[in-house]
Amino acid sequence: MSPNRRDTLKLMMAGSCMAGVSSPLFAQSIDPVYAAYEAASAHDPWTLITRDAPAEGFDSAARRLHGSLPDGLRGTLFRNGPGRFSRQEWRYRHWFDGDGFIQSWTIGDEGVRHRGRFVQTDKWRNEEAAGRFLVPALGSVPPNPGGLTGPDDMNVANTSVMMLGDELLALWEGGSAWSLDPDTLASNGARRWGQGLDGVPFSAHPKREPGTGIVWNFGQDAMNDRIILWKISPEGELLQAGLVPGIPGGMIHDFVITERSLVFLVGSFRFDQMRLPFIDSFSFRPDVPMIAIAIDKDDWTQKRVWEMEPGFLFHFGGAWEDADGTIRLDAALSQDARFADGGAYAVMRGEPVAESDSQTRHSLVTLRNGRAPDVQVFSTDFAEFPQVDMRFTGRQRNRTWTIAWRPEQIRSATRIESRDLHTGQLDSFDHGDGIYVEEPLFIPAPGSRNEGEGWIIHTALNTHERRTELHAFNALKLSDGPVVSWQLDHAAPFGFHGCWRQA
């Protein structure tokens, strides 16, 4: 990286994500969002998904409900998500604002141990000491906030988690990854990459090449229509980082890789002008197309661009690229961004999400050179959190696992399913009303090579018993039901994304 490029990246760090922005003062009064949530939670156990986790966290054994542990399924499931939503009877407005809370489920012959601990970011430590929220968040401005001097001032490290070598990283959208001890979940501070890159955005969905182990990631500078690309060694050393201009500021959350390309879909939820809270800087523009962009892995100046119908997405399944450059990818696509700027607010008030705010559908997108993209929507039902057998990341494959729910289910998904992308064949299991499922994760069976040979594990909230559960399935036989399930004696807040460490 040249000195000029390094200086540019420093400016990106200092200028992005509201650096230097001061905030208005608020008169302290009864908070209507806090009051609405407390009223809803008195009678609706579904609201446990956004109940504050205890400051001391969790540490307990899970009780096995039924089944037996399969040979080879030994290790730890890590999950990350928001866990602190309120202080001094004032509640965040947006679900994505809560402080990061890491949970681990360690599965072994002796049973399952569950732990939970807050990520000790600088923000968390300062606000714990003060007893109140101190800085603006993505979708909320707390009473009497201070100003911001850089991205990590508001870093909640609450979105995803990954193993990098022997290190566990808690990931967010707008700032540093946070380093954790995978055994104790203790925080070790912001991850430092060197080369003047402290605080530069390192997003929540890194992709690992199955052959080389190389990790790719990005960070978005929405205000300046550009991204930073990261290339990391399997051991966690920075191999390359650099800015790519000409990427519209579309609140990009995820991306996919092929063996030759890095592929982004930039939605129609575009940066408009700087406002607080930061999410109000974006607006959905139904006249602006979604943009597909493929960047050459070996030459980041080489891009292919396609225009699609207006829309938005959070998450991809995976992608692969044919010899002629045709790219196929699957994703949970929606026609607009109503959940990001609507449904995620309702959740914080304890209100079920309306059908109109939950319209992501599993879709297959085909990008051919010189032709308009083709989009195939698999079902009228809703789907989210697509997952693949990560041994096939960037390679041709058949299968994607998702959570799924019918349009009339206004709270959350109760079903997990697997779809063959080529035949459309579906395999699914519905836990039934009152058991709300979180993101599935595919765990390969040790020594296996064929796609899908392994297990799907996921956590869920059982609202009938007000307890969190862990379920494991044969990944190729979901309809047979869980092969083994466990239950805690309490409910934990919902997380967003997870990873696995094999024992």
One Martini backbone bead per residue (centre of mass of N, CA, C, O) as a GRO file, in nm:
protein
  503
    1MET     BB    1   0.095   0.037   0.025
    2SER     BB    2   0.079   0.352  -0.026
    3PRO     BB    3   0.107   0.651   0.121
    4ASN     BB    4  -0.144   0.773  -0.011
    5ARG     BB    5  -0.335   0.545   0.067
    6ARG     BB    6  -0.291   0.563   0.370
    7ASP     BB    7  -0.395   0.853   0.401
    8THR     BB    8  -0.678   0.793   0.298
    9LEU     BB    9  -0.758   0.590   0.521
   10LYS     BB   10  -0.733   0.788   0.755
   11LEU     BB   11  -0.956   0.976   0.653
   12MET     BB   12  -1.177   0.767   0.660
   13MET     BB   13  -1.173   0.719   0.961
   14ALA     BB   14  -1.219   1.026   1.047
   15GLY     BB   15  -1.487   1.079   0.848
   16SER     BB   16  -1.655   0.852   0.935
   17CYS     BB   17  -1.930   0.797   1.116
   18MET     BB   18  -1.966   1.098   1.262
   19ALA     BB   19  -1.720   1.250   1.297
   20GLY     BB   20  -1.756   1.529   1.512
   21VAL     BB   21  -2.045   1.495   1.599
   22SER     BB   22  -2.295   1.653   1.745
   23SER     BB   23  -2.554   1.666   1.999
   24PRO     BB   24  -2.848   1.695   2.127
   25LEU     BB   25  -3.057   1.792   2.372
   26PHE     BB   26  -3.249   1.642   2.643
   27ALA     BB   27  -3.530   1.599   2.808
   28GLN     BB   28  -3.627   1.443   3.084
   29SER     BB   29  -3.851   1.161   3.044
   30ILE     BB   30  -4.085   0.961   2.962
   31ASP     BB   31  -4.036   0.672   2.784
   32PRO     BB   32  -4.228   0.536   2.535
   33VAL     BB   33  -4.063   0.285   2.454
   34TYR     BB   34  -4.020   0.163   2.729
   35ALA     BB   35  -4.320   0.151   2.808
   36ALA     BB   36  -4.415  -0.031   2.574
   37TYR     BB   37  -4.236  -0.272   2.635
   38GLU     BB   38  -4.323  -0.329   2.928
   39ALA     BB   39  -4.619  -0.381   2.857
   40ALA     BB   40  -4.573  -0.617   2.657
   41SER     BB   41  -4.389  -0.806   2.848
   42ALA     BB   42  -4.621  -0.879   3.059
   43HIS     BB   43  -4.771  -1.083   2.813
   44ASP     BB   44  -4.521  -1.123   2.594
   45PRO     BB   45  -4.268  -1.357   2.533
   46TRP     BB   46  -4.146  -1.254   2.261
   47THR     BB   47  -3.991  -1.005   2.399
   48LEU     BB   48  -3.728  -1.167   2.487
   49ILE     BB   49  -3.547  -1.099   2.234
   50THR     BB   50  -3.520  -0.782   2.384
   51ARG     BB   51  -3.397  -0.849   2.648
   52ASP     BB   52  -3.197  -0.780   2.890
   53ALA     BB   53  -2.905  -0.870   2.979
   54PRO     BB   54  -2.706  -0.947   3.215
   55ALA     BB   55  -2.416  -0.803   3.313
   56GLU     BB   56  -2.289  -1.096   3.404
   57GLY     BB   57  -2.446  -1.295   3.249
   58PHE     BB   58  -2.380  -1.638   3.156
   59ASP     BB   59  -2.373  -1.973   3.343
   60SER     BB   60  -2.475  -2.289   3.212
   61ALA     BB   61  -2.656  -2.569   3.184
   62ALA     BB   62  -2.800  -2.782   2.961
   63ARG     BB   63  -3.093  -2.954   2.888
   64ARG     BB   64  -3.186  -3.250   2.777
   65LEU     BB   65  -3.466  -3.346   2.589
   66HIS     BB   66  -3.353  -3.515   2.330
   67GLY     BB   67  -3.163  -3.751   2.224
   68SER     BB   68  -2.841  -3.783   2.055
   69LEU     BB   69  -2.512  -3.745   2.013
   70PRO     BB   70  -2.330  -3.715   1.751
   71ASP     BB   71  -2.078  -3.811   1.585
   72GLY     BB   72  -1.859  -3.517   1.571
   73LEU     BB   73  -2.041  -3.323   1.759
   74ARG     BB   74  -1.778  -3.114   1.854
   75GLY     BB   75  -1.805  -2.795   2.020
   76THR     BB   76  -1.851  -2.437   1.931
   77LEU     BB   77  -2.108  -2.207   1.957
   78PHE     BB   78  -2.119  -1.882   1.822
   79ARG     BB   79  -2.293  -1.578   1.928
   80ASN     BB   80  -2.426  -1.262   1.800
   81GLY     BB   81  -2.576  -0.977   1.975
   82PRO     BB   82  -2.799  -0.788   2.116
   83GLY     BB   83  -2.823  -0.708   2.498
   84ARG     BB   84  -2.842  -0.383   2.527
   85PHE     BB   85  -3.132  -0.142   2.546
   86SER     BB   86  -3.122  -0.024   2.850
   87ARG     BB   87  -3.118   0.291   3.046
   88GLN     BB   88  -3.274   0.466   3.271
   89GLU     BB   89  -3.553   0.416   3.122
   90TRP     BB   90  -3.406   0.393   2.835
   91ARG     BB   91  -3.468   0.311   2.487
   92TYR     BB   92  -3.395   0.190   2.217
   93ARG     BB   93  -3.523   0.216   1.882
   94HIS     BB   94  -3.314   0.005   1.758
   95TRP     BB   95  -3.211  -0.318   1.729
   96PHE     BB   96  -2.902  -0.251   1.621
   97ASP     BB   97  -2.794  -0.093   1.901
   98GLY     BB   98  -2.713  -0.304   2.080
   99ASP     BB   99  -2.502  -0.450   2.277
  100GLY     BB  100  -2.273  -0.685   2.261
  101PHE     BB  101  -2.356  -1.050   2.284
  102ILE     BB  102  -2.188  -1.332   2.375
  103GLN     BB  103  -2.243  -1.674   2.278
  104SER     BB  104  -2.191  -2.007   2.417
  105TRP     BB  105  -2.191  -2.355   2.288
  106THR     BB  106  -2.072  -2.637   2.451
  107ILE     BB  107  -2.010  -2.951   2.294
  108GLY     BB  108  -2.020  -3.265   2.474
  109ASP     BB  109  -2.017  -3.557   2.649
  110GLU     BB  110  -2.117  -3.390   2.918
  111GLY     BB  111  -2.258  -3.169   2.730
  112VAL     BB  112  -2.398  -2.835   2.777
  113ARG     BB  113  -2.250  -2.509   2.764
  114HIS     BB  114  -2.356  -2.184   2.871
  115ARG     BB  115  -2.256  -1.856   2.753
  116GLY     BB  116  -2.246  -1.499   2.854
  117ARG     BB  117  -2.107  -1.186   2.709
  118PHE     BB  118  -1.998  -0.883   2.700
  119VAL     BB  119  -1.861  -0.656   2.499
  120GLN     BB  120  -1.565  -0.466   2.586
  121THR     BB  121  -1.606  -0.186   2.493
  122ASP     BB  122  -1.566   0.139   2.525
  123LYS     BB  123  -1.862   0.202   2.539
  124TRP     BB  124  -1.943   0.001   2.756
  125ARG     BB  125  -1.756   0.097   2.982
  126ASN     BB  126  -1.854   0.393   2.996
  127GLU     BB  127  -2.162   0.323   3.047
  128GLU     BB  128  -2.129   0.157   3.300
  129ALA     BB  129  -2.002   0.386   3.468
  130ALA     BB  130  -2.246   0.596   3.412
  131GLY     BB  131  -2.543   0.449   3.369
  132ARG     BB  132  -2.548   0.543   3.056
  133PHE     BB  133  -2.601   0.671   2.762
  134LEU     BB  134  -2.357   0.865   2.551
  135VAL     BB  135  -2.415   0.780   2.246
  136PRO     BB  136  -2.483   0.745   1.944
  137ALA     BB  137  -2.661   0.550   1.717
  138LEU     BB  138  -2.782   0.427   1.441
  139GLY     BB  139  -3.118   0.462   1.556
  140SER     BB  140  -3.016   0.650   1.808
  141VAL     BB  141  -3.076   0.917   2.059
  142PRO     BB  142  -2.984   0.992   2.351
  143PRO     BB  143  -2.980   1.150   2.625
  144ASN     BB  144  -2.738   1.369   2.639
  145PRO     BB  145  -2.515   1.351   2.425
  146GLY     BB  146  -2.224   1.307   2.285
  147GLY     BB  147  -1.975   1.319   2.087
  148LEU     BB  148  -1.776   1.236   1.795
  149THR     BB  149  -1.435   1.112   1.680
  150GLY     BB  150  -1.515   0.807   1.592
  151PRO     BB  151  -1.626   0.495   1.515
  152ASP     BB  152  -1.556   0.353   1.807
  153ASP     BB  153  -1.747   0.520   1.993
  154MET     BB  154  -2.009   0.326   1.864
  155ASN     BB  155  -1.907   0.044   1.920
  156VAL     BB  156  -2.094  -0.277   1.961
  157ALA     BB  157  -2.020  -0.557   1.854
  158ASN     BB  158  -2.331  -0.710   1.740
  159THR     BB  159  -2.340  -0.911   1.467
  160SER     BB  160  -2.074  -1.093   1.465
  161VAL     BB  161  -1.858  -1.395   1.423
  162MET     BB  162  -1.503  -1.508   1.432
  163MET     BB  163  -1.248  -1.719   1.338
  164LEU     BB  164  -0.887  -1.627   1.380
  165GLY     BB  165  -0.746  -1.870   1.443
  166ASP     BB  166  -0.732  -1.822   1.803
  167GLU     BB  167  -0.940  -1.593   1.739
  168LEU     BB  168  -1.206  -1.389   1.847
  169LEU     BB  169  -1.449  -1.202   1.654
  170ALA     BB  170  -1.623  -0.907   1.687
  171LEU     BB  171  -1.878  -0.773   1.473
  172TRP     BB  172  -1.934  -0.494   1.260
  173GLU     BB  173  -1.979  -0.215   1.040
  174GLY     BB  174  -1.813   0.083   1.138
  175GLY     BB  175  -1.551  -0.078   1.260
  176SER     BB  176  -1.394  -0.259   1.464
  177ALA     BB  177  -1.278  -0.535   1.557
  178TRP     BB  178  -1.320  -0.763   1.837
  179SER     BB  179  -1.121  -0.911   2.074
  180LEU     BB  180  -1.133  -1.260   2.185
  181ASP     BB  181  -1.172  -1.514   2.408
  182PRO     BB  182  -1.303  -1.827   2.335
  183ASP     BB  183  -1.317  -1.943   2.636
  184THR     BB  184  -1.414  -1.664   2.811
  185LEU     BB  185  -1.498  -1.390   2.642
  186ALA     BB  186  -1.282  -1.200   2.669
  187SER     BB  187  -1.160  -0.881   2.623
  188ASN     BB  188  -0.879  -0.729   2.403
  189GLY     BB  189  -0.982  -0.537   2.198
  190ALA     BB  190  -0.898  -0.393   1.929
  191ARG     BB  191  -0.820  -0.475   1.614
  192ARG     BB  192  -0.491  -0.479   1.479
  193TRP     BB  193  -0.341  -0.419   1.143
  194GLY     BB  194  -0.212  -0.169   1.072
  195GLN     BB  195  -0.129   0.083   0.850
  196GLY     BB  196  -0.346   0.297   0.965
  197LEU     BB  197  -0.636   0.106   1.035
  198ASP     BB  198  -0.763   0.217   1.273
  199GLY     BB  199  -1.123   0.199   1.263
  200VAL     BB  200  -1.171   0.072   1.009
  201PRO     BB  201  -1.399  -0.081   0.843
  202PHE     BB  202  -1.516  -0.419   0.952
  203SER     BB  203  -1.724  -0.632   0.862
  204ALA     BB  204  -1.975  -0.903   0.934
  205HIS     BB  205  -1.900  -1.082   0.638
  206PRO     BB  206  -1.678  -1.276   0.602
  207LYS     BB  207  -1.469  -1.460   0.364
  208ARG     BB  208  -1.365  -1.803   0.306
  209GLU     BB  209  -1.142  -1.980   0.147
  210PRO     BB  210  -1.128  -2.326   0.116
  211GLY     BB  211  -0.830  -2.359   0.008
  212THR     BB  212  -0.650  -2.110   0.143
  213GLY     BB  213  -0.802  -1.932   0.390
  214ILE     BB  214  -0.870  -1.673   0.285
  215VAL     BB  215  -0.977  -1.344   0.387
  216TRP     BB  216  -1.265  -1.155   0.311
  217ASN     BB  217  -1.341  -0.796   0.310
  218PHE     BB  218  -1.532  -0.504   0.418
  219GLY     BB  219  -1.593  -0.143   0.391
  220GLN     BB  220  -1.804   0.141   0.436
  221ASP     BB  221  -1.827   0.467   0.253
  222ALA     BB  222  -2.115   0.618   0.195
  223MET     BB  223  -2.045   0.930   0.167
  224ASN     BB  224  -1.811   0.840  -0.078
  225ASP     BB  225  -1.859   0.600  -0.265
  226ARG     BB  226  -1.703   0.357  -0.091
  227ILE     BB  227  -1.457   0.099  -0.038
  228ILE     BB  228  -1.301  -0.141   0.160
  229LEU     BB  229  -1.052  -0.385   0.117
  230TRP     BB  230  -0.987  -0.718   0.248
  231LYS     BB  231  -0.681  -0.918   0.304
  232ILE     BB  232  -0.645  -1.230   0.482
  233SER     BB  233  -0.489  -1.447   0.653
  234PRO     BB  234  -0.536  -1.740   0.826
  235GLU     BB  235  -0.361  -1.602   1.077
  236GLY     BB  236  -0.426  -1.266   1.061
  237GLU     BB  237  -0.280  -1.125   0.828
  238LEU     BB  238  -0.214  -0.857   0.642
  239LEU     BB  239  -0.211  -0.839   0.282
  240GLN     BB  240  -0.458  -0.634   0.199
  241ALA     BB  241  -0.550  -0.280   0.133
  242GLY     BB  242  -0.827  -0.087  -0.018
  243LEU     BB  243  -0.970   0.140  -0.229
  244VAL     BB  244  -1.307   0.158  -0.381
  245PRO     BB  245  -1.457   0.326  -0.608
  246GLY     BB  246  -1.793   0.350  -0.714
  247ILE     BB  247  -1.972   0.276  -0.448
  248PRO     BB  248  -2.262   0.297  -0.345
  249GLY     BB  249  -2.453   0.423  -0.068
  250GLY     BB  250  -2.637   0.117   0.040
  251MET     BB  251  -2.610  -0.041   0.295
  252ILE     BB  252  -2.383  -0.264   0.319
  253HIS     BB  253  -2.369  -0.601   0.468
  254ASP     BB  254  -2.298  -0.796   0.224
  255PHE     BB  255  -2.126  -1.071   0.051
  256VAL     BB  256  -1.959  -1.238  -0.226
  257ILE     BB  257  -1.778  -1.521  -0.354
  258THR     BB  258  -1.555  -1.631  -0.589
  259GLU     BB  259  -1.278  -1.746  -0.755
  260ARG     BB  260  -1.267  -1.427  -0.900
  261SER     BB  261  -1.487  -1.271  -0.715
  262LEU     BB  262  -1.646  -0.975  -0.585
  263VAL     BB  263  -1.987  -0.949  -0.463
  264PHE     BB  264  -2.235  -0.687  -0.502
  265LEU     BB  265  -2.538  -0.551  -0.355
  266VAL     BB  266  -2.688  -0.240  -0.419
  267GLY     BB  267  -2.923  -0.082  -0.281
  268SER     BB  268  -3.202   0.164  -0.258
  269PHE     BB  269  -3.068   0.235   0.022
  270ARG     BB  270  -2.958   0.562   0.038
  271PHE     BB  271  -2.746   0.802   0.066
  272ASP     BB  272  -2.798   1.146   0.139
  273GLN     BB  273  -2.758   1.281   0.444
  274MET     BB  274  -2.641   1.399   0.730
  275ARG     BB  275  -2.773   1.230   1.020
  276LEU     BB  276  -2.966   1.212   1.325
  277PRO     BB  277  -2.961   0.932   1.307
  278PHE     BB  278  -2.779   0.758   1.076
  279ILE     BB  279  -3.020   0.612   0.927
  280ASP     BB  280  -3.141   0.898   0.833
  281SER     BB  281  -2.930   0.922   0.587
  282PHE     BB  282  -3.135   0.726   0.468
  283SER     BB  283  -3.318   0.624   0.162
  284PHE     BB  284  -3.576   0.508  -0.018
  285ARG     BB  285  -3.544   0.454  -0.386
  286PRO     BB  286  -3.768   0.349  -0.631
  287ASP     BB  287  -3.589   0.485  -0.884
  288VAL     BB  288  -3.346   0.301  -0.786
  289PRO     BB  289  -3.133   0.075  -0.863
  290MET     BB  290  -3.000  -0.211  -0.825
  291ILE     BB  291  -2.653  -0.308  -0.777
  292ALA     BB  292  -2.423  -0.504  -0.954
  293ILE     BB  293  -2.087  -0.603  -0.834
  294ALA     BB  294  -1.779  -0.709  -0.988
  295ILE     BB  295  -1.462  -0.788  -0.845
  296ASP     BB  296  -1.146  -0.839  -0.902
  297LYS     BB  297  -0.920  -1.003  -0.708
  298ASP     BB  298  -0.647  -0.912  -0.877
  299ASP     BB  299  -0.818  -0.635  -0.978
  300TRP     BB  300  -0.977  -0.363  -0.828
  301THR     BB  301  -1.034  -0.194  -1.106
  302GLN     BB  302  -1.215  -0.437  -1.191
  303LYS     BB  303  -1.552  -0.400  -1.324
  304ARG     BB  304  -1.886  -0.525  -1.297
  305VAL     BB  305  -2.215  -0.404  -1.416
  306TRP     BB  306  -2.556  -0.411  -1.287
  307GLU     BB  307  -2.903  -0.373  -1.335
  308MET     BB  308  -3.183  -0.364  -1.117
  309GLU     BB  309  -3.433  -0.382  -0.940
  310PRO     BB  310  -3.559  -0.242  -0.694
  311GLY     BB  311  -3.399  -0.283  -0.362
  312PHE     BB  312  -3.311  -0.523  -0.093
  313LEU     BB  313  -3.051  -0.635   0.147
  314PHE     BB  314  -2.861  -0.843   0.371
  315HIS     BB  315  -2.845  -1.161   0.258
  316PHE     BB  316  -2.651  -1.431   0.166
  317GLY     BB  317  -2.543  -1.724   0.054
  318GLY     BB  318  -2.405  -1.768  -0.252
  319ALA     BB  319  -2.141  -1.831  -0.507
  320TRP     BB  320  -2.071  -1.860  -0.868
  321GLU     BB  321  -1.843  -1.920  -1.155
  322ASP     BB  322  -1.812  -1.936  -1.476
  323ALA     BB  323  -1.606  -1.945  -1.747
  324ASP     BB  324  -1.779  -1.692  -1.888
  325GLY     BB  325  -1.866  -1.514  -1.608
  326THR     BB  326  -2.101  -1.632  -1.482
  327ILE     BB  327  -2.320  -1.540  -1.213
  328ARG     BB  328  -2.430  -1.712  -0.914
  329LEU     BB  329  -2.685  -1.617  -0.673
  330ASP     BB  330  -2.803  -1.610  -0.333
  331ALA     BB  331  -3.090  -1.445  -0.166
  332ALA     BB  332  -3.252  -1.208   0.053
  333LEU     BB  333  -3.508  -1.043  -0.097
  334SER     BB  334  -3.639  -0.707  -0.135
  335GLN     BB  335  -3.832  -0.425  -0.234
  336ASP     BB  336  -3.738  -0.304   0.045
  337ALA     BB  337  -3.658  -0.122   0.376
  338ARG     BB  338  -3.875  -0.172   0.614
  339PHE     BB  339  -3.716  -0.305   0.839
  340ALA     BB  340  -3.483  -0.102   0.884
  341ASP     BB  341  -3.720   0.156   0.887
  342GLY     BB  342  -3.941  -0.022   1.087
  343GLY     BB  343  -3.941  -0.311   1.226
  344ALA     BB  344  -3.689  -0.245   1.420
  345TYR     BB  345  -3.872  -0.055   1.592
  346ALA     BB  346  -4.108  -0.235   1.680
  347VAL     BB  347  -3.947  -0.439   1.849
  348MET     BB  348  -3.871  -0.224   2.076
  349ARG     BB  349  -4.191  -0.201   2.156
  350GLY     BB  350  -4.316  -0.504   2.133
  351GLU     BB  351  -4.393  -0.538   1.829
  352PRO     BB  352  -4.508  -0.688   1.585
  353VAL     BB  353  -4.432  -0.765   1.262
  354ALA     BB  354  -4.535  -0.668   0.983
  355GLU     BB  355  -4.571  -0.794   0.676
  356SER     BB  356  -4.453  -0.535   0.526
  357ASP     BB  357  -4.167  -0.581   0.708
  358SER     BB  358  -4.145  -0.909   0.586
  359GLN     BB  359  -4.017  -0.959   0.248
  360THR     BB  360  -3.814  -1.185   0.235
  361ARG     BB  361  -3.680  -1.370  -0.048
  362HIS     BB  362  -3.576  -1.644  -0.197
  363SER     BB  363  -3.310  -1.597  -0.441
  364LEU     BB  364  -3.200  -1.616  -0.787
  365VAL     BB  365  -2.904  -1.482  -0.939
  366THR     BB  366  -2.819  -1.387  -1.279
  367LEU     BB  367  -2.493  -1.295  -1.422
  368ARG     BB  368  -2.446  -1.165  -1.744
  369ASN     BB  369  -2.273  -1.069  -1.996
  370GLY     BB  370  -2.458  -0.819  -2.153
  371ARG     BB  371  -2.700  -0.870  -1.946
  372ALA     BB  372  -2.971  -0.901  -1.782
  373PRO     BB  373  -3.081  -0.986  -1.500
  374ASP     BB  374  -3.180  -1.282  -1.324
  375VAL     BB  375  -3.483  -1.350  -1.126
  376GLN     BB  376  -3.554  -1.609  -0.884
  377VAL     BB  377  -3.839  -1.693  -0.705
  378PHE     BB  378  -3.919  -1.955  -0.494
  379SER     BB  379  -4.126  -1.798  -0.287
  380THR     BB  380  -4.388  -1.646  -0.096
  381ASP     BB  381  -4.235  -1.692   0.127
  382PHE     BB  382  -4.032  -1.625   0.388
  383ALA     BB  383  -3.671  -1.541   0.413
  384GLU     BB  384  -3.362  -1.605   0.606
  385PHE     BB  385  -3.043  -1.667   0.673
  386PRO     BB  386  -2.850  -1.779   0.466
  387GLN     BB  387  -2.690  -2.106   0.422
  388VAL     BB  388  -2.378  -2.286   0.383
  389ASP     BB  389  -2.141  -2.493   0.276
  390MET     BB  390  -1.823  -2.368   0.336
  391ARG     BB  391  -1.665  -2.568   0.141
  392PHE     BB  392  -1.841  -2.399  -0.108
  393THR     BB  393  -1.719  -2.134  -0.123
  394GLY     BB  394  -1.737  -2.008  -0.452
  395ARG     BB  395  -1.886  -2.270  -0.541
  396GLN     BB  396  -2.044  -2.507  -0.676
  397ARG     BB  397  -2.388  -2.575  -0.583
  398ASN     BB  398  -2.716  -2.666  -0.425
  399ARG     BB  399  -2.741  -2.559  -0.113
  400THR     BB  400  -2.984  -2.397   0.115
  401TRP     BB  401  -3.025  -2.248   0.434
  402THR     BB  402  -3.318  -2.144   0.628
  403ILE     BB  403  -3.544  -1.935   0.735
  404ALA     BB  404  -3.913  -1.957   0.776
  405TRP     BB  405  -4.230  -1.789   0.671
  406ARG     BB  406  -4.539  -1.679   0.683
  407PRO     BB  407  -4.711  -1.391   0.628
  408GLU     BB  408  -4.903  -1.437   0.894
  409GLN     BB  409  -4.634  -1.435   1.055
  410ILE     BB  410  -4.563  -1.161   1.274
  411ARG     BB  411  -4.306  -1.237   1.430
  412SER     BB  412  -4.157  -1.525   1.354
  413ALA     BB  413  -3.979  -1.786   1.285
  414THR     BB  414  -4.048  -2.165   1.283
  415ARG     BB  415  -3.864  -2.240   1.031
  416ILE     BB  416  -3.670  -2.476   0.857
  417GLU     BB  417  -3.473  -2.485   0.543
  418SER     BB  418  -3.410  -2.667   0.230
  419ARG     BB  419  -3.263  -2.585  -0.096
  420ASP     BB  420  -3.258  -2.663  -0.427
  421LEU     BB  421  -3.138  -2.457  -0.678
  422HIS     BB  422  -3.210  -2.651  -0.933
  423THR     BB  423  -3.497  -2.802  -0.842
  424GLY     BB  424  -3.649  -2.680  -0.566
  425GLN     BB  425  -3.619  -2.866  -0.348
  426LEU     BB  426  -3.780  -2.935  -0.028
  427ASP     BB  427  -3.670  -2.906   0.320
  428SER     BB  428  -3.854  -2.929   0.639
  429PHE     BB  429  -3.909  -2.761   0.970
  430ASP     BB  430  -4.172  -2.718   1.216
  431HIS     BB  431  -4.208  -2.613   1.549
  432GLY     BB  432  -4.420  -2.406   1.586
  433ASP     BB  433  -4.602  -2.222   1.767
  434GLY     BB  434  -4.371  -2.042   1.989
  435ILE     BB  435  -4.111  -2.127   1.809
  436TYR     BB  436  -3.826  -1.927   1.758
  437VAL     BB  437  -3.593  -1.889   1.510
  438GLU     BB  438  -3.262  -1.896   1.425
  439GLU     BB  439  -2.986  -1.908   1.278
  440PRO     BB  440  -2.839  -2.125   1.083
  441LEU     BB  441  -2.577  -2.388   1.098
  442PHE     BB  442  -2.320  -2.542   0.933
  443ILE     BB  443  -2.184  -2.876   1.012
  444PRO     BB  444  -1.934  -3.066   0.939
  445ALA     BB  445  -1.841  -3.376   0.898
  446PRO     BB  446  -1.587  -3.546   0.980
  447GLY     BB  447  -1.439  -3.644   0.667
  448SER     BB  448  -1.618  -3.507   0.480
  449ARG     BB  449  -1.719  -3.396   0.124
  450ASN     BB  450  -2.008  -3.372   0.084
  451GLU     BB  451  -2.267  -3.191   0.040
  452GLY     BB  452  -2.437  -3.180   0.358
  453GLU     BB  453  -2.243  -3.336   0.545
  454GLY     BB  454  -2.418  -3.299   0.847
  455TRP     BB  455  -2.522  -3.010   1.039
  456ILE     BB  456  -2.793  -2.841   1.189
  457ILE     BB  457  -2.783  -2.546   1.389
  458HIS     BB  458  -3.006  -2.398   1.642
  459THR     BB  459  -3.172  -2.143   1.789
  460ALA     BB  460  -3.446  -2.084   2.037
  461LEU     BB  461  -3.768  -1.961   2.131
  462ASN     BB  462  -3.967  -2.068   2.404
  463THR     BB  463  -4.269  -1.925   2.493
  464HIS     BB  464  -4.404  -2.137   2.676
  465GLU     BB  465  -4.123  -2.147   2.875
  466ARG     BB  466  -3.912  -1.917   2.857
  467ARG     BB  467  -3.684  -2.057   2.660
  468THR     BB  468  -3.380  -2.163   2.546
  469GLU     BB  469  -3.272  -2.339   2.247
  470LEU     BB  470  -3.109  -2.640   2.108
  471HIS     BB  471  -3.067  -2.760   1.766
  472ALA     BB  472  -3.017  -3.076   1.588
  473PHE     BB  473  -2.951  -3.173   1.246
  474ASN     BB  474  -2.982  -3.334   0.970
  475ALA     BB  475  -2.912  -3.159   0.686
  476LEU     BB  476  -3.068  -3.387   0.484
  477LYS     BB  477  -3.314  -3.425   0.736
  478LEU     BB  478  -3.521  -3.214   0.856
  479SER     BB  479  -3.806  -3.365   0.859
  480ASP     BB  480  -3.715  -3.556   1.105
  481GLY     BB  481  -3.585  -3.375   1.295
  482PRO     BB  482  -3.430  -3.365   1.573
  483VAL     BB  483  -3.157  -3.542   1.714
  484VAL     BB  484  -3.105  -3.295   1.919
  485SER     BB  485  -3.192  -3.135   2.241
  486TRP     BB  486  -3.186  -2.821   2.425
  487GLN     BB  487  -3.224  -2.647   2.755
  488LEU     BB  488  -3.276  -2.377   2.927
  489ASP     BB  489  -3.367  -2.187   3.234
  490HIS     BB  490  -3.368  -1.954   3.012
  491ALA     BB  491  -3.365  -1.646   2.845
  492ALA     BB  492  -3.222  -1.521   2.549
  493PRO     BB  493  -3.122  -1.311   2.339
  494PHE     BB  494  -3.113  -1.242   2.032
  495GLY     BB  495  -2.931  -1.308   1.752
  496PHE     BB  496  -2.762  -1.307   1.437
  497HIS     BB  497  -2.461  -1.445   1.439
  498GLY     BB  498  -2.231  -1.725   1.357
  499CYS     BB  499  -1.998  -1.983   1.478
  500TRP     BB  500  -1.744  -2.247   1.452
  501ARG     BB  501  -1.568  -2.479   1.682
  502GLN     BB  502  -1.379  -2.742   1.666
  503ALA     BB  503  -1.272  -3.000   1.886
   0.00000   0.00000   0.00000
